[in-house]
Each structure stands twice: as C-alpha cells, then as structure tokens.
C-alpha cells in the first residue's frame, strides 16, 4: 500500500480524502490540485479538484472563506492549480431511482482558505475532461495537458506497473539489474540504422541495443543479467508500431539455450498479465481506460492471463502452414503481418516462432551444425515471439565459439577488427548463453488496446517528432 507523506503544499492527497474519509471527518486538511470545474453563484461554489491520486469536491461558502476569495475561485480558469484548507465532511449522497444500489460514501472538503498557486491561461490547447476526440499530433504537441486526461494518466501509471512486475519476476529468477553504455564506437548488429554523434574528437553512435555488452557480462561470470533501458534505431519507418527511441527489457543468461530463455520470457509475461489482472490498483487503471473507450464506442479491453507454456511453431512448419492456407511466401522469407494473421488463426495470443534460417539472423546468433531446414539450409537458434499478427520481440542462443563468431562476421561482410572489443571477450572461454529484448511499449499496446505505439510513450521519438 502506498504511504503518502505530507508535503509543504498538502497534508493529504485527494485519493486519501476518499479512501480514508470516514476517519478524517471534521479534521482540518490541506489539499492541492487542478481545478476541473467550478459551479455555483452568489454565496456558494463547488470546485471539482483533481490531483494524481483522484478527485474531490471542495465546497466553498462566503461565510467560511470570505466573499473576495469566493469571487476569485468563481472566476478562476479551468486547470488552474489551487490549494485549499478546510474540514472533511461526508458528501450528500446522490438521489437514486428505486431499486438501484446506493453508491459508496464520498467525502468533500468544506474550505476555510484558498490560495491560487498558478492560473491557467485560456483557452486550453486541448480539453482535459471533454469526451471529444483529439488528434494524436495535437495530444503529443501538448502532452503536458494530455497527461491530465484520466485515461492517458492511467496508461502511464500502468506502464510503471508493467516495469515493476517485469523487474520483480526477473529478480525472482536470479537475474541482477545492470546498465550498459548508450554511446558506442560501432554498430551492435552490424547494420546502418545508427544515429551518429560526436564524442569529443571521435565519431560515435547511439547504441541500437545492449546486446554485445550484456554478452560480455556472460564472459565475466555474472551469469544472469537484465537491463531496462533505452535503445536507438535510425530506421526510417513511419508505422503505428515503430519508434526510433524505445525502452526495452533485455536479458542474458549463461548455461542456457534458446528454449531456456523462451521459458524466462513466457514466465515473465505471464507474471505481468497475472499481476495486472489480480492487483486492485492495476484493475482500477484498466477500468479508467475502459471508461474512456466506452465514450469512443470502442470495445472494453480484458486482461486475459496467457496459459503456460506458449506454443512453439518452428519456422519450417510456419512456412508450410502459411502456404497451405493460401499465403504467398517462400522458405527464407521473413513472415510479415498478413502471413502472421494466417498463423494466428489457430494459435492463442502469444506464440513462439523458433529455428529461423541463419541467413535471417544477426552474426551473434548460434547455430548447430546439422540442423537444417526443409531446403537443407542452415537453421539458427534464433526465435521470435508474436502476439497475434504482431512480432513482439526476437531472441536466441548466442554464438560462444570465437572461431565461428569471426567466420559469421566475415560472411556478413563485417570487419572483425571493428568488433575487437567484443570478440576479445570470447578469447578466454565463454559459457553457452542466450537472451532476448522486449520493448515495453509493445507490451502496453497489447495490454491497453492502444492503436498506436506513440500513445504508450510520454514523449515519443519517431521519423518526424523529436520535440517536445
């Protein structure tokens, strides 16, 4: 349970006024928040006050607060920040029709003093409590106001829950949290999708992934590490699910193969879904999001806890099934969203696609000689995780044999000398190891029904947007 310590500006949160109201009746409190609305003329006024924990009605009477202060509040603009001191009282219950349930008790504050902390300019660039649809670009340009909308605020509180639950689970499986550099001298995956930067007198890049560094942790004997941090991809995508900066869960695990870390991934996701489904606070956030979806005539989201283990469908079988269902694909092709639709018809929400062709995977992915596909080409120990039609993440067992690693680099026309900092970690014995990376934003999309990944990021960075 959260314990809110009083601050210089408030003795209680507005959420506490409602949850602890029965014990606070007739006590003097100081509260602060954004003014959603004010109602009333003459000698009385009602203010709907909101902070990050909830809303409470403030009842103002000229006899208690003085006519000048009452006039200031009555003329105050919406979303201004105000501080009230007063006593807690039981709010008069609303009238209900015969046979309808009586709502739970609610509490209000009878104000004796008010202070205007900051007056909001009018008009607002977007409505906070309005139910009208607002274009995503307008929302992102004014994110500071967009975050005051209940369903948007709930999205980011839920994001915090996902990070909390995912971190909790990895720690229970023996993983330790670490952090790797985001300024690097060369590409993580040998690609060209890098953001160049100047590191004093030396050209450098923003890192695509912690991949190579977390593997070096395996060489150092840390055995099980995870990181929750940013990654940067200079890909020129402009889709509903791609970003150029994102936050991901990344793990690496010694003495493990691809199937072992698929187990870690499915157990972590199961724990996240189960925790969101069972925790009262998380369900309250889902309810807030669903209340907004109802105003947009959208179906309510339901957190369905996935069954363990997730199905595994090897790449060769996936290609065969897609062809049998009339899809256009050949062995060695990537599996796009349309073909993934065909696979997902007979599978639950989450499913793994292991044993991809080596030709489709990065140089650091392991392969076992003799494991060949239906066309006799080499298979890898790499895998993807899908949710319906969408790829969630990829991972696999890493190549720990230095001679094979160097050969892989050369086959992909990469210079081993440029990766010497990485290759050097394999010269003195490295345990077999495996891992994966999973974007937090894609988890949120599936949990909340968000149609665009930008909805799940406070200040998204994409092909066109780098401000605010």
CSV table of C-alpha atoms in Angstrom, one decimal:
chain,number,residue,atom,x,y,z
A,1,UNK,CA,0.0,0.0,0.0
A,2,UNK,CA,1.3,3.5,-0.9
A,3,UNK,CA,2.1,5.7,2.0
A,4,UNK,CA,1.8,9.4,1.1
A,5,UNK,CA,4.0,11.6,3.4
A,6,UNK,CA,2.6,15.2,3.8
A,7,UNK,CA,4.5,17.9,1.9
A,8,UNK,CA,4.7,21.7,2.2
A,9,UNK,CA,1.7,22.1,0.0
A,10,UNK,CA,-0.7,19.4,1.2
A,11,UNK,CA,-1.4,17.2,4.3
A,12,UNK,CA,-3.4,14.6,2.3
A,13,UNK,CA,-3.8,13.5,-1.3
A,14,UNK,CA,-7.3,13.7,-2.8
A,15,UNK,CA,-7.3,9.9,-3.1
A,16,UNK,CA,-6.7,9.7,0.7
A,17,UNK,CA,-9.7,12.0,1.3
A,18,UNK,CA,-11.9,9.4,-0.4
A,19,UNK,CA,-10.3,6.2,0.9
A,20,UNK,CA,-9.7,7.5,4.5
A,21,UNK,CA,-12.6,9.9,4.6
A,22,UNK,CA,-14.6,8.2,7.4
A,23,UNK,CA,-11.6,8.6,9.7
A,24,UNK,CA,-10.9,12.2,8.6
A,25,UNK,CA,-14.4,13.7,9.2
A,26,UNK,CA,-14.2,17.1,11.0
A,27,UNK,CA,-10.4,17.1,10.7
A,28,UNK,CA,-8.6,20.0,9.1
A,29,UNK,CA,-6.7,19.1,5.9
A,30,UNK,CA,-4.8,21.0,3.2
A,31,UNK,CA,-5.2,19.7,-0.4
A,32,UNK,CA,-4.0,20.9,-3.7
A,33,UNK,CA,-4.7,20.1,-7.4
A,34,UNK,CA,-6.0,21.1,-10.8
A,35,UNK,CA,-9.4,22.7,-10.9
A,36,UNK,CA,-11.5,20.7,-13.3
A,37,UNK,CA,-14.7,22.8,-13.0
A,38,UNK,CA,-16.5,25.1,-10.6
A,39,UNK,CA,-20.2,25.5,-10.2
A,40,UNK,CA,-22.4,27.9,-8.2
A,41,UNK,CA,-23.1,31.6,-7.9
A,42,UNK,CA,-23.7,34.0,-5.2
A,43,UNK,CA,-22.7,32.9,-1.7
A,44,UNK,CA,-21.6,29.3,-2.6
A,45,UNK,CA,-19.3,27.5,-5.0
A,46,UNK,CA,-18.4,23.9,-5.7
A,47,UNK,CA,-15.0,23.0,-7.2
A,48,UNK,CA,-14.0,19.7,-8.7
A,49,UNK,CA,-10.3,19.3,-7.7
A,50,UNK,CA,-8.0,16.7,-9.2
A,51,UNK,CA,-4.5,15.5,-8.4
A,52,UNK,CA,-2.6,12.4,-9.5
A,53,UNK,CA,-4.5,10.2,-7.0
A,54,UNK,CA,-8.1,11.1,-7.6
A,55,UNK,CA,-10.7,13.9,-7.4
A,56,UNK,CA,-12.6,15.5,-4.5
A,57,UNK,CA,-15.3,18.2,-4.3
A,58,UNK,CA,-14.4,21.4,-2.5
A,59,UNK,CA,-17.4,23.2,-1.0
A,60,UNK,CA,-16.9,27.0,-0.6
A,61,UNK,CA,-19.3,29.3,1.3
A,62,UNK,CA,-18.8,33.1,1.5
A,63,UNK,CA,-19.4,32.9,5.3
A,64,UNK,CA,-16.4,30.5,5.7
A,65,UNK,CA,-13.9,31.7,3.1
A,66,UNK,CA,-14.9,35.3,2.6
A,67,UNK,CA,-16.6,37.0,-0.4
A,68,UNK,CA,-13.3,38.1,-2.0
A,69,UNK,CA,-11.8,34.6,-2.0
A,70,UNK,CA,-15.0,33.1,-3.2
A,71,UNK,CA,-15.2,35.6,-6.1
A,72,UNK,CA,-11.6,34.7,-7.1
A,73,UNK,CA,-12.4,31.0,-7.3
A,74,UNK,CA,-15.7,31.5,-9.1
A,75,UNK,CA,-13.8,33.4,-11.9
A,76,UNK,CA,-10.9,31.0,-12.0
A,77,UNK,CA,-10.0,29.3,-15.2
A,78,UNK,CA,-10.2,25.5,-15.6
A,79,UNK,CA,-7.0,23.6,-14.9
A,80,UNK,CA,-5.6,26.3,-12.7
A,81,UNK,CA,-3.7,24.9,-9.7
A,82,UNK,CA,-5.3,25.7,-6.3
A,83,UNK,CA,-4.6,24.9,-2.7
A,84,UNK,CA,-7.5,24.6,-0.2
A,85,UNK,CA,-7.5,24.3,3.6
A,86,UNK,CA,-10.7,23.1,5.3
A,87,UNK,CA,-12.5,20.3,7.1
A,88,UNK,CA,-13.5,16.9,5.8
A,89,UNK,CA,-17.2,16.1,5.7
A,90,UNK,CA,-19.5,13.4,4.3
A,91,UNK,CA,-20.8,14.4,0.9
A,92,UNK,CA,-24.6,14.4,0.5
A,93,UNK,CA,-25.4,11.1,-1.3
A,94,UNK,CA,-27.0,11.5,-4.8
A,95,UNK,CA,-30.6,10.5,-5.3
A,96,UNK,CA,-31.0,7.1,-6.9
A,97,UNK,CA,-34.1,5.5,-8.5
A,98,UNK,CA,-36.0,2.9,-6.5
A,99,UNK,CA,-34.3,-0.4,-6.8
A,100,UNK,CA,-30.9,1.0,-7.8
A,101,UNK,CA,-27.9,0.4,-5.5
A,102,UNK,CA,-26.8,3.2,-3.2
A,103,UNK,CA,-23.3,4.4,-4.2
A,104,UNK,CA,-20.5,4.1,-1.7
A,105,UNK,CA,-20.0,7.1,0.6
A,106,UNK,CA,-18.0,10.1,-0.8
A,107,UNK,CA,-16.3,12.9,1.1
A,108,UNK,CA,-15.7,16.6,0.4
A,109,UNK,CA,-13.7,19.4,1.9
A,110,UNK,CA,-15.5,22.4,3.4
A,111,UNK,CA,-13.0,25.2,2.6
A,112,UNK,CA,-11.9,27.8,5.0
A,113,UNK,CA,-8.9,29.1,3.0
A,114,UNK,CA,-7.8,29.1,-0.6
A,115,UNK,CA,-4.5,30.0,-2.4
A,116,UNK,CA,-4.1,30.3,-6.1
A,117,UNK,CA,-0.8,28.6,-7.0
A,118,UNK,CA,-0.9,29.1,-10.7
A,119,UNK,CA,-3.7,30.4,-13.0
A,120,UNK,CA,-4.1,28.6,-16.3
A,121,UNK,CA,-4.3,30.6,-19.5
A,122,UNK,CA,-7.4,30.3,-21.6
A,123,UNK,CA,-8.4,28.8,-23.9
A,124,UNK,CA,-6.7,25.4,-23.3
A,125,UNK,CA,-5.0,23.9,-26.4
A,126,UNK,CA,-7.0,20.8,-25.8
A,127,UNK,CA,-9.8,19.8,-23.4
A,128,UNK,CA,-8.9,17.7,-20.4
A,129,UNK,CA,-12.3,16.5,-19.3
A,130,UNK,CA,-14.0,16.7,-22.7
A,131,UNK,CA,-15.0,13.5,-24.3
A,132,UNK,CA,-14.5,14.7,-27.9
A,133,UNK,CA,-11.8,13.0,-29.9
A,134,UNK,CA,-8.5,14.8,-30.2
A,135,UNK,CA,-5.9,14.1,-32.9
A,136,UNK,CA,-2.8,12.3,-31.8
A,137,UNK,CA,-0.5,15.0,-33.1
A,138,UNK,CA,-2.4,17.7,-31.1
A,139,UNK,CA,-2.1,15.5,-28.0
A,140,UNK,CA,1.6,14.9,-28.4
A,141,UNK,CA,2.3,18.6,-29.1
A,142,UNK,CA,0.5,19.4,-25.7
A,143,UNK,CA,1.5,16.2,-23.8
A,144,UNK,CA,1.7,18.2,-20.5
A,145,UNK,CA,-2.1,18.7,-20.8
A,146,UNK,CA,-2.9,15.4,-22.4
A,147,UNK,CA,-1.4,13.6,-19.3
A,148,UNK,CA,-4.1,15.3,-17.2
A,149,UNK,CA,-6.7,13.3,-19.0
A,150,UNK,CA,-7.7,10.3,-16.8
A,151,UNK,CA,-7.2,7.5,-19.4
A,152,UNK,CA,-3.9,8.9,-20.5
A,153,UNK,CA,-2.7,9.3,-17.0
A,154,UNK,CA,-3.8,5.7,-16.3
A,155,UNK,CA,-1.8,4.5,-19.3
A,156,UNK,CA,1.5,5.7,-17.8
A,157,UNK,CA,0.7,4.5,-14.3
A,158,UNK,CA,0.0,1.1,-15.9
A,159,UNK,CA,3.3,1.4,-17.7
A,160,UNK,CA,5.0,1.8,-14.3
A,161,UNK,CA,3.2,-1.3,-13.1
A,162,UNK,CA,4.5,-3.3,-16.1
A,163,UNK,CA,8.1,-2.3,-15.4
A,164,UNK,CA,7.6,-3.1,-11.7
A,165,UNK,CA,6.1,-6.6,-12.3
A,166,UNK,CA,8.6,-7.5,-15.0
A,167,UNK,CA,11.5,-6.4,-12.8
A,168,UNK,CA,10.1,-8.4,-9.9
A,169,UNK,CA,9.9,-11.6,-11.9
A,170,UNK,CA,13.4,-11.4,-13.3
A,171,UNK,CA,14.8,-10.8,-9.9
A,172,UNK,CA,13.0,-13.9,-8.6
A,173,UNK,CA,14.7,-16.0,-11.3
A,174,UNK,CA,18.1,-14.9,-10.2
A,175,UNK,CA,18.7,-12.0,-12.7
A,176,UNK,CA,20.6,-8.9,-11.5
A,177,UNK,CA,19.9,-5.5,-12.9
A,178,UNK,CA,22.7,-3.8,-14.9
A,179,UNK,CA,23.3,-0.9,-17.3
A,180,UNK,CA,25.3,-0.8,-20.5
A,181,UNK,CA,26.6,2.2,-22.4
A,182,UNK,CA,24.4,4.0,-24.9
A,183,UNK,CA,27.4,5.7,-26.6
A,184,UNK,CA,29.3,3.2,-28.7
A,185,UNK,CA,32.1,3.1,-31.3
A,186,UNK,CA,30.4,0.6,-33.7
A,187,UNK,CA,27.1,-1.0,-34.6
A,188,UNK,CA,25.7,-3.6,-32.3
A,189,UNK,CA,24.2,-5.6,-35.1
A,190,UNK,CA,26.4,-4.5,-38.0
A,191,UNK,CA,23.6,-2.5,-39.6
A,192,UNK,CA,23.5,1.0,-40.9
A,193,UNK,CA,20.5,2.1,-38.8
A,194,UNK,CA,22.5,4.1,-36.4
A,195,UNK,CA,22.4,7.7,-35.1
A,196,UNK,CA,25.8,9.2,-35.5
A,197,UNK,CA,27.1,11.6,-32.9
A,198,UNK,CA,30.4,13.3,-31.9
A,199,UNK,CA,32.1,12.0,-28.8
A,200,UNK,CA,34.6,14.8,-28.2
A,201,UNK,CA,37.0,14.5,-31.1
A,202,UNK,CA,35.8,11.0,-32.1
A,203,UNK,CA,32.8,9.9,-34.2
A,204,UNK,CA,30.5,7.6,-32.3
A,205,UNK,CA,26.9,6.3,-32.3
A,206,UNK,CA,23.9,5.9,-30.1
A,207,UNK,CA,23.5,2.2,-29.3
A,208,UNK,CA,21.0,0.1,-31.1
A,209,UNK,CA,20.9,-2.5,-28.3
A,210,UNK,CA,22.7,-3.6,-25.2
A,211,UNK,CA,23.3,-6.9,-26.9
A,212,UNK,CA,27.1,-7.1,-27.2
A,213,UNK,CA,27.7,-5.7,-23.7
A,214,UNK,CA,25.3,-8.0,-21.9
A,215,UNK,CA,27.1,-10.9,-23.7
A,216,UNK,CA,30.4,-9.6,-22.3
A,217,UNK,CA,28.8,-9.9,-18.8
A,218,UNK,CA,28.4,-13.6,-19.5
A,219,UNK,CA,32.2,-13.8,-20.2
A,220,UNK,CA,32.7,-12.1,-16.9
A,221,UNK,CA,30.7,-14.7,-15.0
A,222,UNK,CA,27.7,-12.6,-14.0
A,223,UNK,CA,25.6,-15.4,-15.5
A,224,UNK,CA,22.1,-13.7,-15.4
A,225,UNK,CA,21.7,-10.0,-16.1
A,226,UNK,CA,18.8,-7.8,-17.2
A,227,UNK,CA,18.5,-4.2,-18.2
A,228,UNK,CA,15.6,-1.9,-18.6
A,229,UNK,CA,16.8,1.0,-20.7
A,230,UNK,CA,16.7,3.0,-24.0
A,231,UNK,CA,17.7,1.8,-27.4
A,232,UNK,CA,18.0,3.9,-30.6
A,233,UNK,CA,17.2,2.8,-34.2
A,234,UNK,CA,17.7,5.2,-37.1
A,235,UNK,CA,15.2,3.2,-39.2
A,236,UNK,CA,13.0,5.3,-41.5
A,237,UNK,CA,9.8,3.6,-40.5
A,238,UNK,CA,6.6,5.6,-40.1
A,239,UNK,CA,4.2,3.0,-38.9
A,240,UNK,CA,1.8,2.6,-35.9
A,241,UNK,CA,4.3,0.3,-34.1
A,242,UNK,CA,7.8,1.7,-34.8
A,243,UNK,CA,9.8,4.2,-32.8
A,244,UNK,CA,13.3,5.5,-33.1
A,245,UNK,CA,13.8,5.5,-29.4
A,246,UNK,CA,12.3,3.0,-27.1
A,247,UNK,CA,12.7,1.3,-23.7
A,248,UNK,CA,13.2,-2.5,-23.6
A,249,UNK,CA,13.6,-5.3,-21.2
A,250,UNK,CA,16.8,-7.1,-22.1
A,251,UNK,CA,18.1,-10.3,-20.5
A,252,UNK,CA,21.1,-12.5,-21.0
A,253,UNK,CA,21.6,-15.9,-19.3
A,254,UNK,CA,24.6,-18.2,-19.1
A,255,UNK,CA,24.5,-22.0,-19.4
A,256,UNK,CA,21.2,-21.7,-21.4
A,257,UNK,CA,19.9,-22.3,-24.9
A,258,UNK,CA,17.1,-20.6,-26.9
A,259,UNK,CA,14.4,-22.8,-25.3
A,260,UNK,CA,15.6,-21.9,-21.8
A,261,UNK,CA,15.2,-18.1,-22.3
A,262,UNK,CA,11.9,-18.6,-24.1
A,263,UNK,CA,10.8,-20.0,-20.8
A,264,UNK,CA,12.1,-16.9,-19.0
A,265,UNK,CA,10.2,-14.7,-21.4
A,266,UNK,CA,6.9,-16.5,-21.2
A,267,UNK,CA,7.0,-16.7,-17.4
A,268,UNK,CA,7.8,-13.0,-17.2
A,269,UNK,CA,4.9,-12.1,-19.5
A,270,UNK,CA,2.6,-14.5,-17.6
A,271,UNK,CA,3.5,-12.8,-14.3
A,272,UNK,CA,2.9,-9.3,-15.8
A,273,UNK,CA,-0.5,-10.3,-17.1
A,274,UNK,CA,-1.5,-12.2,-14.0
A,275,UNK,CA,-0.4,-9.3,-11.7
A,276,UNK,CA,-2.3,-6.7,-13.7
A,277,UNK,CA,-5.4,-9.0,-13.7
A,278,UNK,CA,-5.3,-9.5,-9.9
A,279,UNK,CA,-4.0,-6.3,-8.4
A,280,UNK,CA,-6.8,-3.9,-7.4
A,281,UNK,CA,-4.9,-0.8,-8.4
A,282,UNK,CA,-4.0,-2.1,-11.8
A,283,UNK,CA,-7.6,-3.1,-12.5
A,284,UNK,CA,-8.6,0.4,-11.5
A,285,UNK,CA,-6.3,1.7,-14.2
A,286,UNK,CA,-7.8,-0.7,-16.7
A,287,UNK,CA,-11.3,0.5,-15.7
A,288,UNK,CA,-10.3,4.1,-16.3
A,289,UNK,CA,-9.1,3.3,-19.8
A,290,UNK,CA,-12.2,1.3,-20.5
A,291,UNK,CA,-14.4,4.2,-19.3
A,292,UNK,CA,-12.8,6.3,-22.0
A,293,UNK,CA,-13.1,3.6,-24.6
A,294,UNK,CA,-16.8,3.5,-23.9
A,295,UNK,CA,-17.1,7.2,-24.8
A,296,UNK,CA,-15.4,6.4,-28.2
A,297,UNK,CA,-17.7,3.4,-28.7
A,298,UNK,CA,-14.7,1.0,-28.5
A,299,UNK,CA,-14.9,-2.4,-27.0
A,300,UNK,CA,-13.6,-2.8,-23.5
A,301,UNK,CA,-10.2,-4.4,-23.0
A,302,UNK,CA,-9.9,-7.5,-20.9
A,303,UNK,CA,-6.7,-8.7,-19.4
A,304,UNK,CA,-6.6,-12.5,-20.3
A,305,UNK,CA,-3.8,-14.2,-18.5
A,306,UNK,CA,-2.0,-16.4,-21.1
A,307,UNK,CA,-1.6,-20.1,-20.4
A,308,UNK,CA,1.9,-21.6,-20.0
A,309,UNK,CA,3.8,-22.8,-21.9
A,310,UNK,CA,3.3,-20.6,-25.0
A,311,UNK,CA,3.1,-22.8,-28.2
A,312,UNK,CA,6.2,-23.2,-30.3
A,313,UNK,CA,5.9,-23.4,-34.1
A,314,UNK,CA,9.2,-23.8,-35.9
A,315,UNK,CA,9.9,-21.7,-38.9
A,316,UNK,CA,9.7,-24.5,-41.4
A,317,UNK,CA,6.2,-25.5,-40.1
A,318,UNK,CA,5.1,-21.9,-40.2
A,319,UNK,CA,6.0,-21.6,-43.9
A,320,UNK,CA,4.2,-24.8,-44.7
A,321,UNK,CA,1.0,-23.8,-42.9
A,322,UNK,CA,1.0,-20.3,-44.5
A,323,UNK,CA,1.3,-21.9,-47.9
A,324,UNK,CA,-1.5,-24.4,-47.1
A,325,UNK,CA,-3.7,-21.5,-46.2
A,326,UNK,CA,-3.0,-19.7,-49.4
A,327,UNK,CA,-0.4,-17.3,-48.3
A,328,UNK,CA,2.3,-16.1,-50.6
A,329,UNK,CA,5.7,-16.9,-49.1
A,330,UNK,CA,8.9,-18.9,-49.7
A,331,UNK,CA,11.3,-20.6,-47.4
A,332,UNK,CA,13.9,-17.9,-46.4
A,333,UNK,CA,11.4,-15.0,-46.4
A,334,UNK,CA,10.5,-13.0,-43.4
A,335,UNK,CA,7.0,-13.6,-42.1
A,336,UNK,CA,5.0,-10.4,-42.4
A,337,UNK,CA,1.9,-9.3,-40.6
A,338,UNK,CA,-0.5,-10.6,-43.3
A,339,UNK,CA,1.0,-14.1,-43.2
A,340,UNK,CA,1.2,-14.0,-39.4
A,341,UNK,CA,-2.6,-13.5,-39.5
A,342,UNK,CA,-2.9,-16.9,-41.1
A,343,UNK,CA,-0.8,-18.5,-38.4
A,344,UNK,CA,-2.6,-16.7,-35.6
A,345,UNK,CA,-6.0,-18.2,-36.7
A,346,UNK,CA,-5.2,-21.5,-34.9
A,347,UNK,CA,-3.0,-20.2,-32.1
A,348,UNK,CA,-3.5,-18.3,-28.8
A,349,UNK,CA,-2.4,-14.6,-28.4
A,350,UNK,CA,1.2,-15.4,-27.6
A,351,UNK,CA,3.3,-17.9,-29.6
A,352,UNK,CA,6.9,-18.5,-30.4
A,353,UNK,CA,8.5,-19.0,-33.8
A,354,UNK,CA,11.9,-20.7,-33.2
A,355,UNK,CA,14.5,-22.1,-35.6
A,356,UNK,CA,14.7,-19.3,-38.1
A,357,UNK,CA,17.1,-19.5,-41.1
A,358,UNK,CA,20.6,-18.4,-40.2
A,359,UNK,CA,20.6,-16.1,-43.2
A,360,UNK,CA,17.8,-14.0,-41.5
A,361,UNK,CA,19.6,-13.6,-38.1
A,362,UNK,CA,22.5,-11.4,-36.8
A,363,UNK,CA,26.1,-12.6,-36.7
A,364,UNK,CA,25.9,-13.3,-33.0
A,365,UNK,CA,23.1,-16.0,-33.2
A,366,UNK,CA,24.2,-19.6,-32.6
A,367,UNK,CA,23.6,-22.4,-34.9
A,368,UNK,CA,24.1,-26.2,-34.6
A,369,UNK,CA,25.7,-28.0,-37.5
A,370,UNK,CA,23.2,-30.5,-39.0
A,371,UNK,CA,20.1,-28.5,-38.0
A,372,UNK,CA,18.8,-27.8,-41.5
A,373,UNK,CA,15.5,-26.6,-42.8
A,374,UNK,CA,13.3,-28.1,-45.5
A,375,UNK,CA,15.5,-26.7,-48.2
A,376,UNK,CA,18.7,-28.1,-46.5
A,377,UNK,CA,19.8,-24.6,-45.5
A,378,UNK,CA,21.3,-23.9,-42.1
A,379,UNK,CA,18.8,-23.1,-39.3
A,380,UNK,CA,19.7,-20.8,-36.3
A,381,UNK,CA,18.9,-21.0,-32.7
A,382,UNK,CA,17.0,-17.7,-33.0
A,383,UNK,CA,13.3,-17.1,-32.3
A,384,UNK,CA,10.6,-14.6,-32.5
A,385,UNK,CA,7.6,-14.1,-30.1
A,386,UNK,CA,4.4,-13.0,-31.7
A,387,UNK,CA,1.1,-11.7,-30.3
A,388,UNK,CA,-1.4,-12.4,-33.0
A,389,UNK,CA,-0.2,-10.8,-36.2
A,390,UNK,CA,2.4,-8.6,-34.5
A,391,UNK,CA,6.0,-9.5,-33.7
A,392,UNK,CA,6.7,-8.7,-30.1
A,393,UNK,CA,10.4,-9.5,-29.9
A,394,UNK,CA,13.2,-11.7,-31.0
A,395,UNK,CA,16.0,-13.5,-29.2
A,396,UNK,CA,18.0,-16.7,-29.3
A,397,UNK,CA,21.1,-18.6,-28.2
A,398,UNK,CA,24.3,-16.6,-28.9
A,399,UNK,CA,27.4,-17.8,-30.6
A,400,UNK,CA,30.0,-18.5,-27.9
A,401,UNK,CA,32.7,-20.2,-30.2
A,402,UNK,CA,35.2,-17.5,-31.2
A,403,UNK,CA,36.2,-19.1,-34.5
A,404,UNK,CA,32.5,-19.4,-35.6
A,405,UNK,CA,31.8,-15.8,-34.4
A,406,UNK,CA,34.7,-14.4,-36.5
A,407,UNK,CA,33.5,-16.5,-39.5
A,408,UNK,CA,30.0,-15.2,-39.1
A,409,UNK,CA,31.3,-11.6,-39.2
A,410,UNK,CA,33.2,-12.2,-42.3
A,411,UNK,CA,30.3,-13.9,-44.0
A,412,UNK,CA,28.1,-10.9,-43.3
A,413,UNK,CA,30.9,-8.6,-44.7
A,414,UNK,CA,31.7,-7.2,-41.4
A,415,UNK,CA,35.3,-6.5,-40.2
A,416,UNK,CA,36.2,-8.5,-37.1
A,417,UNK,CA,38.8,-5.8,-36.2
A,418,UNK,CA,36.0,-3.2,-35.8
A,419,UNK,CA,34.4,-5.6,-33.3
A,420,UNK,CA,37.6,-6.4,-31.4
A,421,UNK,CA,36.2,-5.0,-28.1
A,422,UNK,CA,33.5,-7.6,-28.4
A,423,UNK,CA,35.5,-10.5,-29.9
A,424,UNK,CA,38.2,-10.1,-27.3
A,425,UNK,CA,35.7,-11.3,-24.6
A,426,UNK,CA,35.5,-14.7,-26.3
A,427,UNK,CA,39.2,-15.4,-26.4
A,428,UNK,CA,39.4,-16.9,-22.9
A,429,UNK,CA,36.4,-19.2,-22.7
A,430,UNK,CA,32.7,-18.2,-22.6
A,431,UNK,CA,29.8,-20.2,-21.4
A,432,UNK,CA,26.9,-21.0,-23.8
A,433,UNK,CA,24.3,-18.3,-23.3
A,434,UNK,CA,21.1,-16.9,-24.6
A,435,UNK,CA,18.8,-13.9,-24.3
A,436,UNK,CA,16.2,-11.5,-25.7
A,437,UNK,CA,15.0,-8.0,-25.8
A,438,UNK,CA,11.3,-6.9,-25.5
A,439,UNK,CA,10.0,-3.3,-25.9
A,440,UNK,CA,7.9,-2.0,-23.0
A,441,UNK,CA,5.8,0.0,-25.5
A,442,UNK,CA,4.7,-3.2,-27.3
A,443,UNK,CA,3.6,-4.8,-24.1
A,444,UNK,CA,1.5,-1.7,-23.3
A,445,UNK,CA,-0.1,-1.8,-26.7
A,446,UNK,CA,-1.3,-5.3,-26.1
A,447,UNK,CA,-2.5,-4.7,-22.5
A,448,UNK,CA,-4.4,-1.5,-23.3
A,449,UNK,CA,-5.6,-1.9,-26.8
A,450,UNK,CA,-3.7,1.2,-27.9
A,451,UNK,CA,-3.8,1.6,-31.7
A,452,UNK,CA,-0.5,3.5,-32.0
A,453,UNK,CA,2.7,2.9,-30.1
A,454,UNK,CA,3.1,6.6,-29.6
A,455,UNK,CA,0.2,6.5,-27.1
A,456,UNK,CA,2.3,4.4,-24.8
A,457,UNK,CA,5.3,6.8,-24.7
A,458,UNK,CA,5.5,10.0,-22.8
A,459,UNK,CA,7.4,11.9,-25.4
A,460,UNK,CA,7.8,9.7,-28.5
A,461,UNK,CA,10.7,10.0,-30.9
A,462,UNK,CA,9.9,8.9,-34.4
A,463,UNK,CA,10.7,9.7,-38.0
A,464,UNK,CA,9.2,13.2,-37.7
A,465,UNK,CA,9.0,14.0,-34.0
A,466,UNK,CA,11.8,14.9,-31.7
A,467,UNK,CA,10.1,17.8,-29.8
A,468,UNK,CA,8.8,18.1,-27.1
